[in-house]
């Protein structure tokens, strides 16, 4: 069974209050979701809190999941990422990016998409990557930074050393292009 | 409000929201609109599903164990302590080709020459951790002992833990019988008559890692690292 299909099955079992399935689901999916939280909030203790809250929500909402809502992993990622974005919005000051911290790199997203990697990804993600490949490098970079680090337009303008309007236009056009490609 | 019914306007907003780039009052306003309009919620969720696939690309990050413990407590989940049989069966993977070949050869030989009662038993114990570790265990009545042969790697070691051999009966109502512990220097276990008799109904041998002081335990307490079916042999 494909890993993603196995996660779907585990999440469905969680909806029936199956604690054993929940543990397996947690073991298989939490390392990537924790990596996402670490990148978004750049604080491991806070990332742990968010992950925990996210999994509590996953457990309580699991009964509402069905496979027509998409892959379980992505459904869970949406919950956890929204938790993290909410926390970021509540924070008085946004965490700084420290390039020397290992998880700050975007190298993983820019590596070549090998056939082996493709087979591990869901079909939606494969399509998304193909669409991302068609964007200009600066558009892609901004979208990745916004997605993985929760960067605002202002932060992106600062990191790219470009005017705010330019960065906003890159993202707007990038998203338009993605929208057409994904349609 | 009508402008939000135009897909050329609300779809980019939904995408920006899903990406997290819609900030401040614009984000709050969009959230209010989503509460009111199903089509906005549905569109946003669809883009969240599409964009959040990017999480699949992330390298894994080790999660501190306390997160799971906190979840277990918060949800009052019963500790997921599986029964012995579940623990024993769950990690088994019978796909290891070398093991299959060894067993096929052994079983074929056994059926061709099997007096009654068996004078020896053999088992190929495969690692439950998918490490391609294989141990052959042979019990001989003439010697009243079980000898072990490591075919691949060293036996997994953990400080304070002792590899312990168990005989699992075909009768699932019978508890496993502890046959003894394995030592690096002496890879054999002496059998008494009761132990030998138990082999007649044995279905599996299993090796678990047990705490040093658990020599009176009547069931495996620790992790099972190797297991394999027991086959009777002729003299």
mmCIF file of C-alpha atoms in Angstrom:
data_model
loop_
_atom_site.group_PDB
_atom_site.id
_atom_site.type_symbol
_atom_site.label_atom_id
_atom_site.label_comp_id
_atom_site.label_asym_id
_atom_site.label_seq_id
_atom_site.Cartn_x
_atom_site.Cartn_y
_atom_site.Cartn_z
ATOM 1 C CA UNK A 1 0.000 0.000 0.000
ATOM 2 C CA UNK A 2 1.307 3.496 -0.799
ATOM 3 C CA UNK A 3 2.322 5.443 2.307
ATOM 4 C CA UNK A 4 -0.245 8.115 1.537
ATOM 5 C CA UNK A 5 -3.029 5.542 1.225
ATOM 6 C CA UNK A 6 -1.938 4.002 4.513
ATOM 7 C CA UNK A 7 -2.240 7.408 6.179
ATOM 8 C CA UNK A 8 -5.750 7.821 4.755
ATOM 9 C CA UNK A 9 -6.741 4.533 6.327
ATOM 10 C CA UNK A 10 -5.184 5.458 9.671
ATOM 11 C CA UNK A 11 -6.968 8.815 9.741
ATOM 12 C CA UNK A 12 -10.289 7.136 8.960
ATOM 13 C CA UNK A 13 -9.671 4.793 11.884
ATOM 14 C CA UNK A 14 -8.925 7.800 14.113
ATOM 15 C CA UNK A 15 -12.382 9.034 13.207
ATOM 16 C CA UNK A 16 -13.649 5.874 14.906
ATOM 17 C CA UNK A 17 -11.616 6.793 18.020
ATOM 18 C CA UNK A 18 -8.921 4.202 17.373
ATOM 19 C CA UNK A 19 -6.015 5.237 19.605
ATOM 20 C CA UNK A 20 -3.612 2.699 18.120
ATOM 21 C CA UNK A 21 -4.221 4.137 14.645
ATOM 22 C CA UNK A 22 -3.690 7.643 16.042
ATOM 23 C CA UNK A 23 -0.302 6.673 17.409
ATOM 24 C CA UNK A 24 0.732 5.177 14.076
ATOM 25 C CA UNK A 25 -0.567 8.235 12.239
ATOM 26 C CA UNK A 26 1.405 10.473 14.584
ATOM 27 C CA UNK A 27 4.582 8.432 14.200
ATOM 28 C CA UNK A 28 4.393 8.489 10.424
ATOM 29 C CA UNK A 29 3.366 12.075 9.842
ATOM 30 C CA UNK A 30 4.659 14.146 12.758
ATOM 31 C CA UNK A 31 8.334 14.434 11.633
ATOM 32 C CA UNK A 32 7.404 16.384 8.500
ATOM 33 C CA UNK A 33 4.695 18.397 10.228
ATOM 34 C CA UNK A 34 7.113 19.292 13.008
ATOM 35 C CA UNK A 35 9.658 20.366 10.390
ATOM 36 C CA UNK A 36 7.004 22.664 8.936
ATOM 37 C CA UNK A 37 6.201 24.153 12.366
ATOM 38 C CA UNK A 38 9.905 24.743 13.082
ATOM 39 C CA UNK A 39 10.283 26.623 9.828
ATOM 40 C CA UNK A 40 7.178 28.713 10.295
ATOM 41 C CA UNK A 41 7.724 29.806 13.897
ATOM 42 C CA UNK A 42 11.514 29.343 14.130
ATOM 43 C CA UNK A 43 11.269 28.283 17.747
ATOM 44 C CA UNK A 44 11.360 24.600 18.603
ATOM 45 C CA UNK A 45 9.430 24.884 21.879
ATOM 46 C CA UNK A 46 6.665 26.835 20.173
ATOM 47 C CA UNK A 47 6.739 24.401 17.257
ATOM 48 C CA UNK A 48 6.157 21.535 19.710
ATOM 49 C CA UNK A 49 3.148 23.358 21.172
ATOM 50 C CA UNK A 50 1.693 23.963 17.731
ATOM 51 C CA UNK A 51 2.256 20.377 16.668
ATOM 52 C CA UNK A 52 0.545 19.168 19.825
ATOM 53 C CA UNK A 53 -2.415 21.496 19.322
ATOM 54 C CA UNK A 54 -2.573 20.456 15.694
ATOM 55 C CA UNK A 55 -2.727 16.773 16.543
ATOM 56 C CA UNK A 56 -5.389 17.390 19.179
ATOM 57 C CA UNK A 57 -7.435 19.077 16.483
ATOM 58 C CA UNK A 58 -6.708 16.238 14.044
ATOM 59 C CA UNK A 59 -7.966 13.714 16.602
ATOM 60 C CA UNK A 60 -11.119 15.692 17.334
ATOM 61 C CA UNK A 61 -11.843 16.407 13.652
ATOM 62 C CA UNK A 62 -10.868 13.020 12.259
ATOM 63 C CA UNK A 63 -14.505 11.908 12.083
ATOM 64 C CA UNK A 64 -15.142 14.678 9.538
ATOM 65 C CA UNK A 65 -12.410 13.412 7.211
ATOM 66 C CA UNK A 66 -13.244 11.373 4.158
ATOM 67 C CA UNK A 67 -10.994 10.458 1.265
ATOM 68 C CA UNK A 68 -12.920 12.788 -1.054
ATOM 69 C CA UNK A 69 -11.372 15.620 0.972
ATOM 70 C CA UNK A 70 -7.985 14.637 -0.421
ATOM 71 C CA UNK A 71 -4.948 12.946 1.032
ATOM 72 C CA UNK A 72 -4.950 12.594 4.806
ATOM 73 C CA UNK A 73 -1.423 13.932 5.093
ATOM 74 C CA UNK A 74 -2.308 17.137 3.277
ATOM 75 C CA UNK A 75 -5.534 17.456 5.253
ATOM 76 C CA UNK A 76 -3.464 17.235 8.444
ATOM 77 C CA UNK A 77 -0.821 19.600 7.080
ATOM 78 C CA UNK A 78 -3.561 22.168 6.469
ATOM 79 C CA UNK A 79 -4.697 21.935 10.086
ATOM 80 C CA UNK A 80 -1.183 22.189 11.504
ATOM 81 C CA UNK A 81 -0.107 24.983 9.160
ATOM 82 C CA UNK A 82 -3.224 27.024 9.974
ATOM 83 C CA UNK A 83 -2.443 26.607 13.671
ATOM 84 C CA UNK A 84 1.071 27.876 13.052
ATOM 85 C CA UNK A 85 -0.081 30.813 10.923
ATOM 86 C CA UNK A 86 -2.606 31.795 13.593
ATOM 87 C CA UNK A 87 0.162 31.765 16.205
ATOM 88 C CA UNK A 88 2.356 33.867 13.963
ATOM 89 C CA UNK A 89 -0.427 36.402 13.556
ATOM 90 C CA UNK A 90 -0.984 36.563 17.306
ATOM 91 C CA UNK A 91 2.708 37.098 18.027
ATOM 92 C CA UNK A 92 3.643 40.694 18.739
ATOM 93 C CA UNK A 93 6.876 40.399 16.819
ATOM 94 C CA UNK A 94 7.715 38.013 14.070
ATOM 95 C CA UNK A 95 10.645 35.657 14.548
ATOM 96 C CA UNK A 96 13.800 36.485 12.681
ATOM 97 C CA UNK A 97 15.281 34.206 10.067
ATOM 98 C CA UNK A 98 18.698 32.911 11.071
ATOM 99 C CA UNK A 99 20.383 31.582 7.956
ATOM 100 C CA UNK A 100 22.845 29.589 10.058
ATOM 101 C CA UNK A 101 20.039 27.417 11.469
ATOM 102 C CA UNK A 102 19.838 24.186 9.561
ATOM 103 C CA UNK A 103 16.103 24.242 8.930
ATOM 104 C CA UNK A 104 16.233 27.695 7.345
ATOM 105 C CA UNK A 105 17.501 26.366 4.045
ATOM 106 C CA UNK A 106 15.195 25.950 1.054
ATOM 107 C CA UNK A 107 17.575 23.505 -0.581
ATOM 108 C CA UNK A 108 15.138 20.610 -0.214
ATOM 109 C CA UNK A 109 12.562 22.432 -2.349
ATOM 110 C CA UNK A 110 14.955 23.353 -5.112
ATOM 111 C CA UNK A 111 16.533 19.933 -5.536
ATOM 112 C CA UNK A 112 15.925 18.136 -8.789
ATOM 113 C CA UNK A 113 12.709 16.160 -8.825
ATOM 114 C CA UNK A 114 13.912 12.632 -9.419
ATOM 115 C CA UNK A 115 11.631 9.786 -10.491
ATOM 116 C CA UNK A 116 12.151 8.206 -7.058
ATOM 117 C CA UNK A 117 10.984 11.352 -5.311
ATOM 118 C CA UNK A 118 8.019 11.697 -7.630
ATOM 119 C CA UNK A 119 6.737 8.252 -6.795
ATOM 120 C CA UNK A 120 6.684 9.166 -3.099
ATOM 121 C CA UNK A 121 4.530 12.228 -3.671
ATOM 122 C CA UNK A 122 0.779 12.415 -4.077
ATOM 123 C CA UNK A 123 -0.478 13.159 -7.583
ATOM 124 C CA UNK A 124 -1.652 16.645 -6.517
ATOM 125 C CA UNK A 125 1.812 17.471 -5.250
ATOM 126 C CA UNK A 126 3.413 16.151 -8.424
ATOM 127 C CA UNK A 127 1.161 18.431 -10.457
ATOM 128 C CA UNK A 128 1.925 21.370 -8.182
ATOM 129 C CA UNK A 129 5.668 20.841 -8.580
ATOM 130 C CA UNK A 130 5.353 20.697 -12.329
ATOM 131 C CA UNK A 131 3.481 24.002 -12.221
ATOM 132 C CA UNK A 132 6.041 25.526 -9.839
ATOM 133 C CA UNK A 133 8.783 24.573 -12.286
ATOM 134 C CA UNK A 134 7.180 26.849 -14.874
ATOM 135 C CA UNK A 135 7.454 29.936 -12.647
ATOM 136 C CA UNK A 136 10.340 32.372 -12.813
ATOM 137 C CA UNK A 137 12.968 31.594 -10.163
ATOM 138 C CA UNK A 138 12.213 34.766 -8.196
ATOM 139 C CA UNK A 139 8.477 33.991 -8.180
ATOM 140 C CA UNK A 140 9.136 30.445 -7.049
ATOM 141 C CA UNK A 141 11.524 31.599 -4.329
ATOM 142 C CA UNK A 142 8.993 34.084 -2.941
ATOM 143 C CA UNK A 143 6.188 31.519 -2.936
ATOM 144 C CA UNK A 144 8.382 28.961 -1.183
ATOM 145 C CA UNK A 145 9.496 31.549 1.394
ATOM 146 C CA UNK A 146 5.901 32.545 2.037
ATOM 147 C CA UNK A 147 4.750 28.951 2.309
ATOM 148 C CA UNK A 148 7.525 27.455 4.414
ATOM 149 C CA UNK A 149 8.444 30.479 6.545
ATOM 150 C CA UNK A 150 5.212 32.471 6.608
ATOM 151 C CA UNK A 151 7.050 35.507 5.222
ATOM 152 C CA UNK A 152 5.046 38.674 4.631
ATOM 153 C CA UNK A 153 5.392 40.821 1.509
ATOM 154 C CA UNK A 154 7.541 43.244 3.509
ATOM 155 C CA UNK A 155 9.867 40.489 4.726
ATOM 156 C CA UNK A 156 10.197 39.133 1.219
ATOM 157 C CA UNK A 157 10.973 42.592 -0.144
ATOM 158 C CA UNK A 158 13.683 42.926 2.497
ATOM 159 C CA UNK A 159 15.176 39.497 1.899
ATOM 160 C CA UNK A 160 15.082 39.881 -1.877
ATOM 161 C CA UNK A 161 16.289 43.485 -1.643
ATOM 162 C CA UNK A 162 13.593 44.578 -4.050
ATOM 163 C CA UNK A 163 10.834 47.205 -3.782
ATOM 164 C CA UNK A 164 7.661 46.039 -2.058
ATOM 165 C CA UNK A 165 5.589 46.609 -5.221
ATOM 166 C CA UNK A 166 7.921 44.408 -7.259
ATOM 167 C CA UNK A 167 7.683 41.523 -4.818
ATOM 168 C CA UNK A 168 3.895 41.853 -4.613
ATOM 169 C CA UNK A 169 3.719 41.734 -8.418
ATOM 170 C CA UNK A 170 5.977 38.648 -8.544
ATOM 171 C CA UNK A 171 3.725 36.811 -6.136
ATOM 172 C CA UNK A 172 0.491 37.947 -7.747
ATOM 173 C CA UNK A 173 1.658 36.861 -11.189
ATOM 174 C CA UNK A 174 3.132 33.668 -9.816
ATOM 175 C CA UNK A 175 -0.164 32.737 -8.176
ATOM 176 C CA UNK A 176 -2.084 33.612 -11.355
ATOM 177 C CA UNK A 177 0.179 31.340 -13.332
ATOM 178 C CA UNK A 178 -0.216 28.564 -10.776
ATOM 179 C CA UNK A 179 -3.982 28.993 -10.847
ATOM 180 C CA UNK A 180 -4.076 28.539 -14.623
ATOM 181 C CA UNK A 181 -1.691 25.616 -14.484
ATOM 182 C CA UNK A 182 -3.554 23.834 -11.677
ATOM 183 C CA UNK A 183 -6.992 24.396 -13.219
ATOM 184 C CA UNK B 1 -19.665 42.586 -2.153
ATOM 185 C CA UNK B 2 -20.396 41.568 -5.718
ATOM 186 C CA UNK B 3 -16.739 41.742 -6.622
ATOM 187 C CA UNK B 4 -16.115 38.762 -4.349
ATOM 188 C CA UNK B 5 -18.368 36.705 -6.597
ATOM 189 C CA UNK B 6 -16.020 37.196 -9.496
ATOM 190 C CA UNK B 7 -13.630 34.222 -9.698
ATOM 191 C CA UNK B 8 -10.927 36.479 -11.104
ATOM 192 C CA UNK B 9 -11.000 38.307 -7.791
ATOM 193 C CA UNK B 10 -11.850 35.703 -5.188
ATOM 194 C CA UNK B 11 -9.650 32.914 -6.511
ATOM 195 C CA UNK B 12 -6.388 34.917 -6.247
ATOM 196 C CA UNK B 13 -7.508 36.002 -2.773
ATOM 197 C CA UNK B 14 -8.196 32.402 -1.826
ATOM 198 C CA UNK B 15 -4.756 31.406 -3.105
ATOM 199 C CA UNK B 16 -3.073 34.264 -1.238
ATOM 200 C CA UNK B 17 -4.938 33.235 1.911
ATOM 201 C CA UNK B 18 -3.936 29.592 1.471
ATOM 202 C CA UNK B 19 -0.321 30.620 0.919
ATOM 203 C CA UNK B 20 -0.459 32.764 4.069
ATOM 204 C CA UNK B 21 0.485 35.933 2.251
ATOM 205 C CA UNK B 22 -2.850 37.653 2.864
ATOM 206 C CA UNK B 23 -2.120 39.638 6.006
ATOM 207 C CA UNK B 24 -3.681 42.024 8.475
ATOM 208 C CA UNK B 25 -7.128 43.464 7.834
ATOM 209 C CA UNK B 26 -7.342 41.903 4.384
ATOM 210 C CA UNK B 27 -6.964 38.477 5.959
ATOM 211 C CA UNK B 28 -9.567 39.174 8.655
ATOM 212 C CA UNK B 29 -12.005 40.524 6.082
ATOM 213 C CA UNK B 30 -11.532 37.479 3.895
ATOM 214 C CA UNK B 31 -12.102 35.188 6.891
ATOM 215 C CA UNK B 32 -15.376 36.978 7.637
ATOM 216 C CA UNK B 33 -16.453 36.530 4.031
ATOM 217 C CA UNK B 34 -15.535 32.859 4.172
ATOM 218 C CA UNK B 35 -17.824 32.445 7.173
ATOM 219 C CA UNK B 36 -20.679 33.793 5.080
ATOM 220 C CA UNK B 37 -20.032 32.163 1.716
ATOM 221 C CA UNK B 38 -19.649 28.477 1.133
ATOM 222 C CA UNK B 39 -18.059 28.952 -2.288
ATOM 223 C CA UNK B 40 -15.247 31.011 -0.742
ATOM 224 C CA UNK B 41 -14.622 28.358 1.907
ATOM 225 C CA UNK B 42 -14.660 25.606 -0.686
ATOM 226 C CA UNK B 43 -12.303 27.478 -3.042
ATOM 227 C CA UNK B 44 -9.891 28.298 -0.228
ATOM 228 C CA UNK B 45 -9.906 24.727 1.036
ATOM 229 C CA UNK B 46 -9.236 23.481 -2.478
ATOM 230 C CA UNK B 47 -6.190 25.740 -2.794
ATOM 231 C CA UNK B 48 -5.007 24.796 0.681
ATOM 232 C CA UNK B 49 -5.153 21.159 -0.361
ATOM 233 C CA UNK B 50 -3.150 21.924 -3.489
ATOM 234 C CA UNK B 51 -0.503 24.180 -1.941
ATOM 235 C CA UNK B 52 -0.057 22.205 1.268
ATOM 236 C CA UNK B 53 1.304 19.342 -0.785
ATOM 237 C CA UNK B 54 4.562 21.286 -0.502
ATOM 238 C CA UNK B 55 4.852 19.915 3.031
ATOM 239 C CA UNK B 56 5.565 16.536 1.474
ATOM 240 C CA UNK B 57 8.907 17.895 0.254
ATOM 241 C CA UNK B 58 10.154 18.797 3.715
ATOM 242 C CA UNK B 59 12.894 16.718 5.261
ATOM 243 C CA UNK B 60 11.724 15.011 8.450
ATOM 244 C CA UNK B 61 12.618 16.539 11.797
ATOM 245 C CA UNK B 62 12.826 14.370 14.921
ATOM 246 C CA UNK B 63 9.982 15.198 17.270
ATOM 247 C CA UNK B 64 10.758 15.166 21.021
ATOM 248 C CA UNK B 65 9.000 12.235 22.690
ATOM 249 C CA UNK B 66 7.314 14.548 25.194
ATOM 250 C CA UNK B 67 4.939 15.760 22.476
ATOM 251 C CA UNK B 68 3.423 12.309 22.142
ATOM 252 C CA UNK B 69 3.326 11.820 25.914
ATOM 253 C CA UNK B 70 1.468 15.129 26.265
ATOM 254 C CA UNK B 71 -0.998 14.089 23.579
ATOM 255 C CA UNK B 72 -1.542 10.734 25.234
ATOM 256 C CA UNK B 73 -2.293 12.488 28.514
ATOM 257 C CA UNK B 74 -4.458 15.206 27.012
ATOM 258 C CA UNK B 75 -6.574 12.717 25.101
ATOM 259 C CA UNK B 76 -6.469 10.153 27.902
ATOM 260 C CA UNK B 77 -5.526 7.544 25.384
ATOM 261 C CA UNK B 78 -4.876 4.224 26.982
ATOM 262 C CA UNK B 79 -1.192 3.382 26.568
ATOM 263 C CA UNK B 80 -1.077 1.482 23.348
ATOM 264 C CA UNK B 81 0.353 -1.602 24.963
ATOM 265 C CA UNK B 82 -0.430 -4.341 22.528
ATOM 266 C CA UNK B 83 -1.094 -7.841 23.682
ATOM 267 C CA UNK B 84 1.776 -10.236 23.359
ATOM 268 C CA UNK B 85 0.287 -11.763 20.248
ATOM 269 C CA UNK B 86 -0.216 -8.381 18.593
ATOM 270 C CA UNK B 87 3.326 -7.311 19.441
ATOM 271 C CA UNK B 88 4.587 -10.555 18.147
ATOM 272 C CA UNK B 89 2.687 -10.529 14.888
ATOM 273 C CA UNK B 90 2.646 -6.856 13.906
ATOM 274 C CA UNK B 91 6.271 -6.404 12.833
ATOM 275 C CA UNK B 92 6.539 -9.686 11.035
ATOM 276 C CA UNK B 93 7.374 -9.414 7.386
ATOM 277 C CA UNK B 94 7.554 -12.652 5.526
ATOM 278 C CA UNK B 95 8.869 -11.144 2.356
ATOM 279 C CA UNK B 96 12.568 -11.573 3.008
ATOM 280 C CA UNK B 97 13.582 -13.732 0.088
ATOM 281 C CA UNK B 98 16.602 -15.283 1.743
ATOM 282 C CA UNK B 99 14.526 -16.380 4.691
ATOM 283 C CA UNK B 100 11.904 -17.838 2.417
ATOM 284 C CA UNK B 101 14.575 -19.774 0.557
ATOM 285 C CA UNK B 102 16.131 -21.121 3.755
ATOM 286 C CA UNK B 103 12.773 -22.156 5.143
ATOM 287 C CA UNK B 104 11.635 -23.726 1.904
ATOM 288 C CA UNK B 105 14.782 -25.844 1.796
ATOM 289 C CA UNK B 106 14.436 -26.856 5.422
ATOM 290 C CA UNK B 107 10.761 -27.710 5.212
ATOM 291 C CA UNK B 108 11.256 -29.761 2.037
ATOM 292 C CA UNK B 109 14.035 -31.739 3.697
ATOM 293 C CA UNK B 110 11.941 -32.275 6.791
ATOM 294 C CA UNK B 111 8.949 -33.685 5.011
ATOM 295 C CA UNK B 112 11.136 -36.154 3.183
ATOM 296 C CA UNK B 113 12.580 -37.569 6.390
ATOM 297 C CA UNK B 114 10.568 -37.186 9.555
ATOM 298 C CA UNK B 115 10.368 -39.972 12.103
ATOM 299 C CA UNK B 116 8.140 -39.718 15.114
ATOM 300 C CA UNK B 117 8.777 -38.163 17.585
ATOM 301 C CA UNK B 118 11.134 -35.450 16.291
ATOM 302 C CA UNK B 119 14.644 -35.538 17.645
ATOM 303 C CA UNK B 120 15.455 -31.972 16.743
ATOM 304 C CA UNK B 121 13.851 -28.684 15.890
ATOM 305 C CA UNK B 122 15.104 -25.836 13.768
ATOM 306 C CA UNK B 123 14.009 -22.252 13.321
ATOM 307 C CA UNK B 124 15.277 -19.394 11.178
ATOM 308 C CA UNK B 125 14.708 -16.250 13.185
ATOM 309 C CA UNK B 126 14.341 -13.098 11.174
ATOM 310 C CA UNK B 127 14.805 -9.569 12.476
ATOM 311 C CA UNK B 128 11.533 -7.774 13.162
ATOM 312 C CA UNK B 129 13.336 -4.506 12.355
ATOM 313 C CA UNK B 130 13.845 -5.203 8.657
ATOM 314 C CA UNK B 131 17.613 -5.271 9.073
ATOM 315 C CA UNK B 132 18.047 -8.532 7.217
ATOM 316 C CA UNK B 133 19.356 -10.152 10.356
ATOM 317 C CA UNK B 134 19.010 -13.882 10.481
ATOM 318 C CA UNK B 135 19.725 -16.360 13.283
ATOM 319 C CA UNK B 136 19.420 -20.116 12.977
ATOM 320 C CA UNK B 137 18.387 -21.921 16.135
ATOM 321 C CA UNK B 138 18.633 -25.703 16.416
ATOM 322 C CA UNK B 139 17.363 -27.720 19.374
ATOM 323 C CA UNK B 140 18.722 -31.294 19.659
ATOM 324 C CA UNK B 141 17.275 -33.935 21.961
ATOM 325 C CA UNK B 142 20.567 -35.796 22.122
ATOM 326 C CA UNK B 143 22.305 -32.746 23.551
ATOM 327 C CA UNK B 144 19.285 -31.211 25.296
ATOM 328 C CA UNK B 145 20.288 -27.763 24.181
ATOM 329 C CA UNK B 146 19.554 -25.138 21.587
ATOM 330 C CA UNK B 147 22.482 -23.833 19.554
ATOM 331 C CA UNK B 148 22.455 -20.571 17.662
ATOM 332 C CA UNK B 149 24.214 -19.459 14.550
ATOM 333 C CA UNK B 150 24.324 -15.823 13.509
ATOM 334 C CA UNK B 151 24.177 -15.601 9.737
ATOM 335 C CA UNK B 152 24.390 -11.881 9.112
ATOM 336 C CA UNK B 153 25.019 -9.292 11.752
ATOM 337 C CA UNK B 154 25.605 -9.166 15.462
ATOM 338 C CA UNK B 155 22.636 -9.588 17.696
ATOM 339 C CA UNK B 156 21.129 -6.249 18.674
ATOM 340 C CA UNK B 157 22.483 -5.152 22.073
ATOM 341 C CA UNK B 158 21.155 -2.604 24.510
ATOM 342 C CA UNK B 159 22.707 -1.668 27.802
ATOM 343 C CA UNK B 160 20.973 -3.401 30.704
ATOM 344 C CA UNK B 161 18.998 -5.664 28.381
ATOM 345 C CA UNK B 162 19.514 -9.355 27.710
ATOM 346 C CA UNK B 163 18.452 -11.227 24.566
ATOM 347 C CA UNK B 164 15.986 -13.819 25.791
ATOM 348 C CA UNK B 165 14.567 -16.783 23.887
ATOM 349 C CA UNK B 166 10.879 -17.657 24.070
ATOM 350 C CA UNK B 167 8.970 -20.623 22.775
ATOM 351 C CA UNK B 168 5.564 -19.677 21.399
ATOM 352 C CA UNK B 169 2.966 -22.427 21.439
ATOM 353 C CA UNK B 170 0.607 -23.248 18.575
ATOM 354 C CA UNK B 171 -2.090 -23.038 21.204
ATOM 355 C CA UNK B 172 -2.693 -19.318 21.612
ATOM 356 C CA UNK B 173 -4.144 -19.833 25.083
ATOM 357 C CA UNK B 174 -0.825 -21.113 26.350
ATOM 358 C CA UNK B 175 1.587 -18.431 27.544
ATOM 359 C CA UNK B 176 5.012 -18.306 25.894
ATOM 360 C CA UNK B 177 7.719 -20.304 27.640
ATOM 361 C CA UNK B 178 10.982 -18.616 28.562
ATOM 362 C CA UNK B 179 13.795 -20.901 27.431
ATOM 363 C CA UNK B 180 16.786 -18.838 28.559
ATOM 364 C CA UNK B 181 19.110 -16.007 27.652
ATOM 365 C CA UNK B 182 21.711 -15.699 24.912
ATOM 366 C CA UNK B 183 25.261 -14.702 25.689
ATOM 367 C CA UNK B 184 27.857 -13.397 23.275
ATOM 368 C CA UNK B 185 30.388 -15.948 24.492
ATOM 369 C CA UNK B 186 28.107 -18.974 24.686
ATOM 370 C CA UNK B 187 25.541 -19.136 21.957
ATOM 371 C CA UNK B 188 23.534 -22.025 23.316
ATOM 372 C CA UNK B 189 20.850 -22.641 25.877
ATOM 373 C CA UNK B 190 20.492 -25.819 27.937
ATOM 374 C CA UNK B 191 17.053 -27.408 27.951
ATOM 375 C CA UNK B 192 15.309 -29.375 30.666
ATOM 376 C CA UNK B 193 12.692 -32.022 29.909
ATOM 377 C CA UNK B 194 9.780 -29.632 30.390
ATOM 378 C CA UNK B 195 11.318 -27.247 27.886
ATOM 379 C CA UNK B 196 11.962 -30.037 25.419
ATOM 380 C CA UNK B 197 8.377 -31.221 25.719
ATOM 381 C CA UNK B 198 7.135 -27.717 25.010
ATOM 382 C CA UNK B 199 8.839 -27.830 21.611
ATOM 383 C CA UNK B 200 6.342 -30.439 20.424
ATOM 384 C CA UNK B 201 3.624 -27.803 20.365
ATOM 385 C CA UNK B 202 5.905 -24.889 19.440
ATOM 386 C CA UNK B 203 4.952 -22.731 16.505
ATOM 387 C CA UNK B 204 7.584 -19.997 16.835
ATOM 388 C CA UNK B 205 10.765 -18.989 18.584
ATOM 389 C CA UNK B 206 11.121 -15.329 19.494
ATOM 390 C CA UNK B 207 14.021 -13.378 20.939
ATOM 391 C CA UNK B 208 13.200 -10.302 22.978
ATOM 392 C CA UNK B 209 15.385 -7.825 24.838
ATOM 393 C CA UNK B 210 14.580 -8.153 28.515
ATOM 394 C CA UNK B 211 15.860 -6.200 31.520
ATOM 395 C CA UNK B 212 18.648 -8.003 33.443
ATOM 396 C CA UNK B 213 16.419 -8.454 36.465
ATOM 397 C CA UNK B 214 13.460 -9.879 34.564
ATOM 398 C CA UNK B 215 14.597 -13.498 34.635
ATOM 399 C CA UNK B 216 11.410 -14.590 36.367
ATOM 400 C CA UNK B 217 9.118 -12.962 33.843
ATOM 401 C CA UNK B 218 6.622 -15.372 32.341
ATOM 402 C CA UNK B 219 5.952 -13.220 29.268
ATOM 403 C CA UNK B 220 8.197 -11.052 27.123
ATOM 404 C CA UNK B 221 8.250 -7.551 28.595
ATOM 405 C CA UNK B 222 10.622 -5.944 26.104
ATOM 406 C CA UNK B 223 10.930 -5.508 22.385
ATOM 407 C CA UNK B 224 10.930 -8.615 20.200
ATOM 408 C CA UNK B 225 13.922 -8.388 17.902
ATOM 409 C CA UNK B 226 13.831 -11.740 16.119
ATOM 410 C CA UNK B 227 11.246 -14.387 15.454
ATOM 411 C CA UNK B 228 10.687 -17.393 13.249
ATOM 412 C CA UNK B 229 8.664 -20.571 12.823
ATOM 413 C CA UNK B 230 9.866 -23.792 14.482
ATOM 414 C CA UNK B 231 10.116 -26.928 12.328
ATOM 415 C CA UNK B 232 10.572 -30.475 13.643
ATOM 416 C CA UNK B 233 13.434 -32.508 12.165
ATOM 417 C CA UNK B 234 14.258 -36.161 11.903
ATOM 418 C CA UNK B 235 17.283 -37.683 13.521
#
